[in-house]
Amino acid sequence: MVELKSKSPCHGLLPLELGSVSLTEETPAHVSLISVRKGQNALLGDLLSAEHGLSFPTANQSIGTPEARMVWFAQGQAMLFGPKPATNLVTAAMIVDQSDAWAIVRLEGAKAEDVLARLVPVDVRANVFKRGHTARTLLQHMTVSITRVEDCAFQIMAFRSMAGTLVHDLNRAMASVAARG
């Protein structure tokens, strides 16, 4: 009988370190898409605050800590990273488990902005794209979500099926930045 074993999206691909930049995989316990029900914004905000100590993020923002973070994803939608959503949230929102749907990586280091500048059409310089800012954008030809989680660190999400391409593209840009010194 064949025994199946679960593997993370970037299994065998990460970690990488080139120059002053590292790329590692993040595997939060849960990833959930939370879509607010029509007219339930205030109730959802109250429930999120009471159950998780979080609020629903405004457009292009993220809120929380590495253990529990809400990241804006689209109008009326946000991703909850870390805790399993409290069951009573369904009174104000629709919740879909996305835990195995995404490749989530952390790009970190003094030249992380330079790496992303080669790949994305978004200005990610710290004076524009501050800590807590997030954007749905393209990285080369892939749709991704990029969130600045620290001064020199970004969380990048791509569809699980694109994990190899995501790592490949980031690795090439990291090598290019490292070669320039």
PDB file of C-alpha atoms in Angstrom:
ATOM      1  CA  MET A   1       0.000   0.000   0.000  1.00  0.00           C
ATOM      2  CA  VAL A   2       1.281   3.461  -0.898  1.00  0.00           C
ATOM      3  CA  GLU A   3       1.724   5.802   2.044  1.00  0.00           C
ATOM      4  CA  LEU A   4       1.162   9.440   1.139  1.00  0.00           C
ATOM      5  CA  LYS A   5       3.163  12.099   2.956  1.00  0.00           C
ATOM      6  CA  SER A   6       2.249  15.751   3.141  1.00  0.00           C
ATOM      7  CA  LYS A   7       4.852  18.199   1.831  1.00  0.00           C
ATOM      8  CA  SER A   8       4.927  21.966   2.004  1.00  0.00           C
ATOM      9  CA  PRO A   9       4.701  23.870  -1.306  1.00  0.00           C
ATOM     10  CA  CYS A  10       8.403  24.822  -1.249  1.00  0.00           C
ATOM     11  CA  HIS A  11       9.675  21.464   0.031  1.00  0.00           C
ATOM     12  CA  GLY A  12      13.216  20.934  -1.221  1.00  0.00           C
ATOM     13  CA  LEU A  13      13.419  24.429  -2.722  1.00  0.00           C
ATOM     14  CA  LEU A  14      14.084  26.561   0.358  1.00  0.00           C
ATOM     15  CA  PRO A  15      15.809  28.020   2.303  1.00  0.00           C
ATOM     16  CA  LEU A  16      18.082  30.133   0.099  1.00  0.00           C
ATOM     17  CA  GLU A  17      20.576  32.821   1.024  1.00  0.00           C
ATOM     18  CA  LEU A  18      22.422  34.990  -1.476  1.00  0.00           C
ATOM     19  CA  GLY A  19      24.385  38.034  -0.425  1.00  0.00           C
ATOM     20  CA  SER A  20      22.440  39.898   2.246  1.00  0.00           C
ATOM     21  CA  VAL A  21      19.049  38.411   1.313  1.00  0.00           C
ATOM     22  CA  SER A  22      17.409  35.196   2.489  1.00  0.00           C
ATOM     23  CA  LEU A  23      14.316  33.399   1.265  1.00  0.00           C
ATOM     24  CA  THR A  24      12.499  31.017   3.598  1.00  0.00           C
ATOM     25  CA  GLU A  25       9.148  29.270   3.582  1.00  0.00           C
ATOM     26  CA  GLU A  26       6.446  30.196   6.057  1.00  0.00           C
ATOM     27  CA  THR A  27       3.900  27.601   7.092  1.00  0.00           C
ATOM     28  CA  PRO A  28       1.241  29.167   9.326  1.00  0.00           C
ATOM     29  CA  ALA A  29      -0.972  26.732  11.232  1.00  0.00           C
ATOM     30  CA  HIS A  30      -4.054  28.019   9.382  1.00  0.00           C
ATOM     31  CA  VAL A  31      -4.736  30.309   6.446  1.00  0.00           C
ATOM     32  CA  SER A  32      -8.368  31.351   6.055  1.00  0.00           C
ATOM     33  CA  LEU A  33     -10.086  33.647   3.590  1.00  0.00           C
ATOM     34  CA  ILE A  34     -12.668  35.750   5.401  1.00  0.00           C
ATOM     35  CA  SER A  35     -15.314  37.492   3.278  1.00  0.00           C
ATOM     36  CA  VAL A  36     -17.616  39.874   5.108  1.00  0.00           C
ATOM     37  CA  ARG A  37     -21.336  39.338   4.591  1.00  0.00           C
ATOM     38  CA  LYS A  38     -23.308  42.289   3.217  1.00  0.00           C
ATOM     39  CA  GLY A  39     -24.007  44.815   5.981  1.00  0.00           C
ATOM     40  CA  GLN A  40     -22.052  42.862   8.616  1.00  0.00           C
ATOM     41  CA  ASN A  41     -18.827  44.915   8.729  1.00  0.00           C
ATOM     42  CA  ALA A  42     -19.359  46.220  12.260  1.00  0.00           C
ATOM     43  CA  LEU A  43     -20.362  42.813  13.635  1.00  0.00           C
ATOM     44  CA  LEU A  44     -17.382  41.139  11.998  1.00  0.00           C
ATOM     45  CA  GLY A  45     -15.070  43.788  13.442  1.00  0.00           C
ATOM     46  CA  ASP A  46     -16.496  43.190  16.929  1.00  0.00           C
ATOM     47  CA  LEU A  47     -16.182  39.404  16.612  1.00  0.00           C
ATOM     48  CA  LEU A  48     -12.616  39.570  15.279  1.00  0.00           C
ATOM     49  CA  SER A  49     -11.637  41.858  18.139  1.00  0.00           C
ATOM     50  CA  ALA A  50     -13.254  39.685  20.788  1.00  0.00           C
ATOM     51  CA  GLU A  51     -12.081  36.321  19.421  1.00  0.00           C
ATOM     52  CA  HIS A  52      -8.665  37.102  17.915  1.00  0.00           C
ATOM     53  CA  GLY A  53      -7.683  40.588  19.088  1.00  0.00           C
ATOM     54  CA  LEU A  54      -7.686  41.764  15.459  1.00  0.00           C
ATOM     55  CA  SER A  55      -9.688  44.104  13.296  1.00  0.00           C
ATOM     56  CA  PHE A  56     -10.623  43.795   9.630  1.00  0.00           C
ATOM     57  CA  PRO A  57      -7.881  45.570   7.651  1.00  0.00           C
ATOM     58  CA  THR A  58      -8.540  48.491   5.366  1.00  0.00           C
ATOM     59  CA  ALA A  59      -7.507  48.305   1.701  1.00  0.00           C
ATOM     60  CA  ASN A  60      -3.816  47.551   1.175  1.00  0.00           C
ATOM     61  CA  GLN A  61      -3.130  47.108   4.904  1.00  0.00           C
ATOM     62  CA  SER A  62      -2.317  44.258   7.266  1.00  0.00           C
ATOM     63  CA  ILE A  63      -2.843  44.052  11.004  1.00  0.00           C
ATOM     64  CA  GLY A  64      -1.450  41.807  13.717  1.00  0.00           C
ATOM     65  CA  THR A  65       1.615  39.871  14.731  1.00  0.00           C
ATOM     66  CA  PRO A  66       3.492  36.904  13.235  1.00  0.00           C
ATOM     67  CA  GLU A  67       1.267  34.604  15.331  1.00  0.00           C
ATOM     68  CA  ALA A  68      -2.049  36.135  14.205  1.00  0.00           C
ATOM     69  CA  ARG A  69      -2.236  38.441  11.198  1.00  0.00           C
ATOM     70  CA  MET A  70      -5.042  39.732   8.979  1.00  0.00           C
ATOM     71  CA  VAL A  71      -4.011  40.784   5.472  1.00  0.00           C
ATOM     72  CA  TRP A  72      -6.324  42.688   3.118  1.00  0.00           C
ATOM     73  CA  PHE A  73      -6.941  40.614   0.021  1.00  0.00           C
ATOM     74  CA  ALA A  74      -9.719  42.323  -1.943  1.00  0.00           C
ATOM     75  CA  GLN A  75     -12.766  44.466  -1.311  1.00  0.00           C
ATOM     76  CA  GLY A  76     -14.511  42.885   1.675  1.00  0.00           C
ATOM     77  CA  GLN A  77     -11.951  40.072   1.916  1.00  0.00           C
ATOM     78  CA  ALA A  78      -8.944  39.410   4.109  1.00  0.00           C
ATOM     79  CA  MET A  79      -6.717  36.450   4.911  1.00  0.00           C
ATOM     80  CA  LEU A  80      -6.315  35.327   8.501  1.00  0.00           C
ATOM     81  CA  PHE A  81      -2.916  33.757   9.183  1.00  0.00           C
ATOM     82  CA  GLY A  82      -2.197  31.720  12.302  1.00  0.00           C
ATOM     83  CA  PRO A  83      -5.206  30.840  14.407  1.00  0.00           C
ATOM     84  CA  LYS A  84      -8.140  28.768  13.291  1.00  0.00           C
ATOM     85  CA  PRO A  85     -11.060  31.198  12.874  1.00  0.00           C
ATOM     86  CA  ALA A  86     -13.529  31.235  15.732  1.00  0.00           C
ATOM     87  CA  THR A  87     -16.721  29.419  14.739  1.00  0.00           C
ATOM     88  CA  ASN A  88     -18.972  32.383  15.564  1.00  0.00           C
ATOM     89  CA  LEU A  89     -17.356  34.477  12.794  1.00  0.00           C
ATOM     90  CA  VAL A  90     -19.689  32.742  10.324  1.00  0.00           C
ATOM     91  CA  THR A  91     -22.551  34.926  11.551  1.00  0.00           C
ATOM     92  CA  ALA A  92     -20.845  37.907   9.891  1.00  0.00           C
ATOM     93  CA  ALA A  93     -18.557  36.347   7.286  1.00  0.00           C
ATOM     94  CA  MET A  94     -18.002  33.471   4.924  1.00  0.00           C
ATOM     95  CA  ILE A  95     -14.828  31.549   5.760  1.00  0.00           C
ATOM     96  CA  VAL A  96     -12.843  29.298   3.439  1.00  0.00           C
ATOM     97  CA  ASP A  97      -9.832  27.289   4.606  1.00  0.00           C
ATOM     98  CA  GLN A  98      -6.916  28.158   2.314  1.00  0.00           C
ATOM     99  CA  SER A  99      -4.178  26.434   4.315  1.00  0.00           C
ATOM    100  CA  ASP A 100      -2.988  24.173   1.497  1.00  0.00           C
ATOM    101  CA  ALA A 101      -3.659  26.552  -1.399  1.00  0.00           C
ATOM    102  CA  TRP A 102      -0.727  28.949  -1.116  1.00  0.00           C
ATOM    103  CA  ALA A 103       3.051  29.009  -1.237  1.00  0.00           C
ATOM    104  CA  ILE A 104       4.090  31.570   1.377  1.00  0.00           C
ATOM    105  CA  VAL A 105       7.670  32.804   1.515  1.00  0.00           C
ATOM    106  CA  ARG A 106       9.574  35.391   3.498  1.00  0.00           C
ATOM    107  CA  LEU A 107      12.096  37.558   1.655  1.00  0.00           C
ATOM    108  CA  GLU A 108      14.380  39.230   4.160  1.00  0.00           C
ATOM    109  CA  GLY A 109      17.534  41.277   4.213  1.00  0.00           C
ATOM    110  CA  ALA A 110      19.072  44.657   3.581  1.00  0.00           C
ATOM    111  CA  LYS A 111      18.631  44.327  -0.200  1.00  0.00           C
ATOM    112  CA  ALA A 112      15.158  42.725  -0.221  1.00  0.00           C
ATOM    113  CA  GLU A 113      13.672  45.883  -1.769  1.00  0.00           C
ATOM    114  CA  ASP A 114      16.244  45.707  -4.571  1.00  0.00           C
ATOM    115  CA  VAL A 115      15.261  42.097  -5.286  1.00  0.00           C
ATOM    116  CA  LEU A 116      11.572  42.974  -5.520  1.00  0.00           C
ATOM    117  CA  ALA A 117      12.307  46.057  -7.638  1.00  0.00           C
ATOM    118  CA  ARG A 118      13.468  43.680 -10.382  1.00  0.00           C
ATOM    119  CA  LEU A 119      10.252  41.661 -10.275  1.00  0.00           C
ATOM    120  CA  VAL A 120       7.194  43.718  -9.326  1.00  0.00           C
ATOM    121  CA  PRO A 121       5.537  46.860 -10.748  1.00  0.00           C
ATOM    122  CA  VAL A 122       4.953  48.235  -7.237  1.00  0.00           C
ATOM    123  CA  ASP A 123       7.192  50.741  -5.481  1.00  0.00           C
ATOM    124  CA  VAL A 124       8.242  48.756  -2.386  1.00  0.00           C
ATOM    125  CA  ARG A 125      10.716  51.303  -1.036  1.00  0.00           C
ATOM    126  CA  ALA A 126      10.273  51.783   2.725  1.00  0.00           C
ATOM    127  CA  ASN A 127       9.240  55.437   2.415  1.00  0.00           C
ATOM    128  CA  VAL A 128       6.302  54.423   0.182  1.00  0.00           C
ATOM    129  CA  PHE A 129       5.454  50.811   1.079  1.00  0.00           C
ATOM    130  CA  LYS A 130       5.657  50.956   4.861  1.00  0.00           C
ATOM    131  CA  ARG A 131       5.457  48.160   7.409  1.00  0.00           C
ATOM    132  CA  GLY A 132       1.930  46.747   7.321  1.00  0.00           C
ATOM    133  CA  HIS A 133       1.299  47.722   3.694  1.00  0.00           C
ATOM    134  CA  THR A 134       0.152  44.985   1.348  1.00  0.00           C
ATOM    135  CA  ALA A 135      -0.549  44.753  -2.366  1.00  0.00           C
ATOM    136  CA  ARG A 136      -2.036  42.271  -4.791  1.00  0.00           C
ATOM    137  CA  THR A 137       0.207  42.564  -7.811  1.00  0.00           C
ATOM    138  CA  LEU A 138       2.318  40.664 -10.309  1.00  0.00           C
ATOM    139  CA  LEU A 139       5.713  39.126  -9.663  1.00  0.00           C
ATOM    140  CA  GLN A 140       7.007  38.542 -13.188  1.00  0.00           C
ATOM    141  CA  HIS A 141       3.867  36.884 -14.651  1.00  0.00           C
ATOM    142  CA  MET A 142       2.338  35.489 -11.421  1.00  0.00           C
ATOM    143  CA  THR A 143      -0.362  37.066  -9.315  1.00  0.00           C
ATOM    144  CA  VAL A 144       0.945  37.455  -5.757  1.00  0.00           C
ATOM    145  CA  SER A 145       0.232  39.178  -2.493  1.00  0.00           C
ATOM    146  CA  ILE A 146       3.172  41.098  -1.012  1.00  0.00           C
ATOM    147  CA  THR A 147       3.124  42.410   2.554  1.00  0.00           C
ATOM    148  CA  ARG A 148       5.897  44.304   4.313  1.00  0.00           C
ATOM    149  CA  VAL A 149       6.051  42.526   7.684  1.00  0.00           C
ATOM    150  CA  GLU A 150       9.223  44.174   9.019  1.00  0.00           C
ATOM    151  CA  ASP A 151      11.526  46.986   7.949  1.00  0.00           C
ATOM    152  CA  CYS A 152      13.591  44.614   5.781  1.00  0.00           C
ATOM    153  CA  ALA A 153      11.200  41.664   5.366  1.00  0.00           C
ATOM    154  CA  PHE A 154       8.302  40.813   3.070  1.00  0.00           C
ATOM    155  CA  GLN A 155       5.750  38.014   3.052  1.00  0.00           C
ATOM    156  CA  ILE A 156       4.991  36.890  -0.485  1.00  0.00           C
ATOM    157  CA  MET A 157       2.088  34.578  -1.370  1.00  0.00           C
ATOM    158  CA  ALA A 158       1.564  32.809  -4.684  1.00  0.00           C
ATOM    159  CA  PHE A 159      -0.667  29.933  -5.682  1.00  0.00           C
ATOM    160  CA  ARG A 160       0.766  26.625  -4.475  1.00  0.00           C
ATOM    161  CA  SER A 161       1.049  25.408  -8.062  1.00  0.00           C
ATOM    162  CA  MET A 162       3.440  28.292  -8.778  1.00  0.00           C
ATOM    163  CA  ALA A 163       5.837  27.587  -5.865  1.00  0.00           C
ATOM    164  CA  GLY A 164       8.684  26.416  -8.105  1.00  0.00           C
ATOM    165  CA  THR A 165       8.361  29.426 -10.395  1.00  0.00           C
ATOM    166  CA  LEU A 166       8.120  31.804  -7.440  1.00  0.00           C
ATOM    167  CA  VAL A 167      11.329  30.456  -5.905  1.00  0.00           C
ATOM    168  CA  HIS A 168      13.070  30.382  -9.299  1.00  0.00           C
ATOM    169  CA  ASP A 169      12.224  34.019 -10.089  1.00  0.00           C
ATOM    170  CA  LEU A 170      13.181  35.255  -6.622  1.00  0.00           C
ATOM    171  CA  ASN A 171      16.409  33.237  -6.716  1.00  0.00           C
ATOM    172  CA  ARG A 172      17.440  34.803 -10.048  1.00  0.00           C
ATOM    173  CA  ALA A 173      16.721  38.313  -8.786  1.00  0.00           C
ATOM    174  CA  MET A 174      18.581  37.576  -5.522  1.00  0.00           C
ATOM    175  CA  ALA A 175      21.603  36.378  -7.528  1.00  0.00           C
ATOM    176  CA  SER A 176      21.491  39.510  -9.663  1.00  0.00           C
ATOM    177  CA  VAL A 177      21.419  41.781  -6.599  1.00  0.00           C
ATOM    178  CA  ALA A 178      24.183  39.779  -4.866  1.00  0.00           C
ATOM    179  CA  ALA A 179      26.395  40.011  -7.965  1.00  0.00           C
ATOM    180  CA  ARG A 180      26.166  43.791  -7.897  1.00  0.00           C
ATOM    181  CA  GLY A 181      27.423  43.815  -4.308  1.00  0.00           C
TER     182      GLY A 181
END
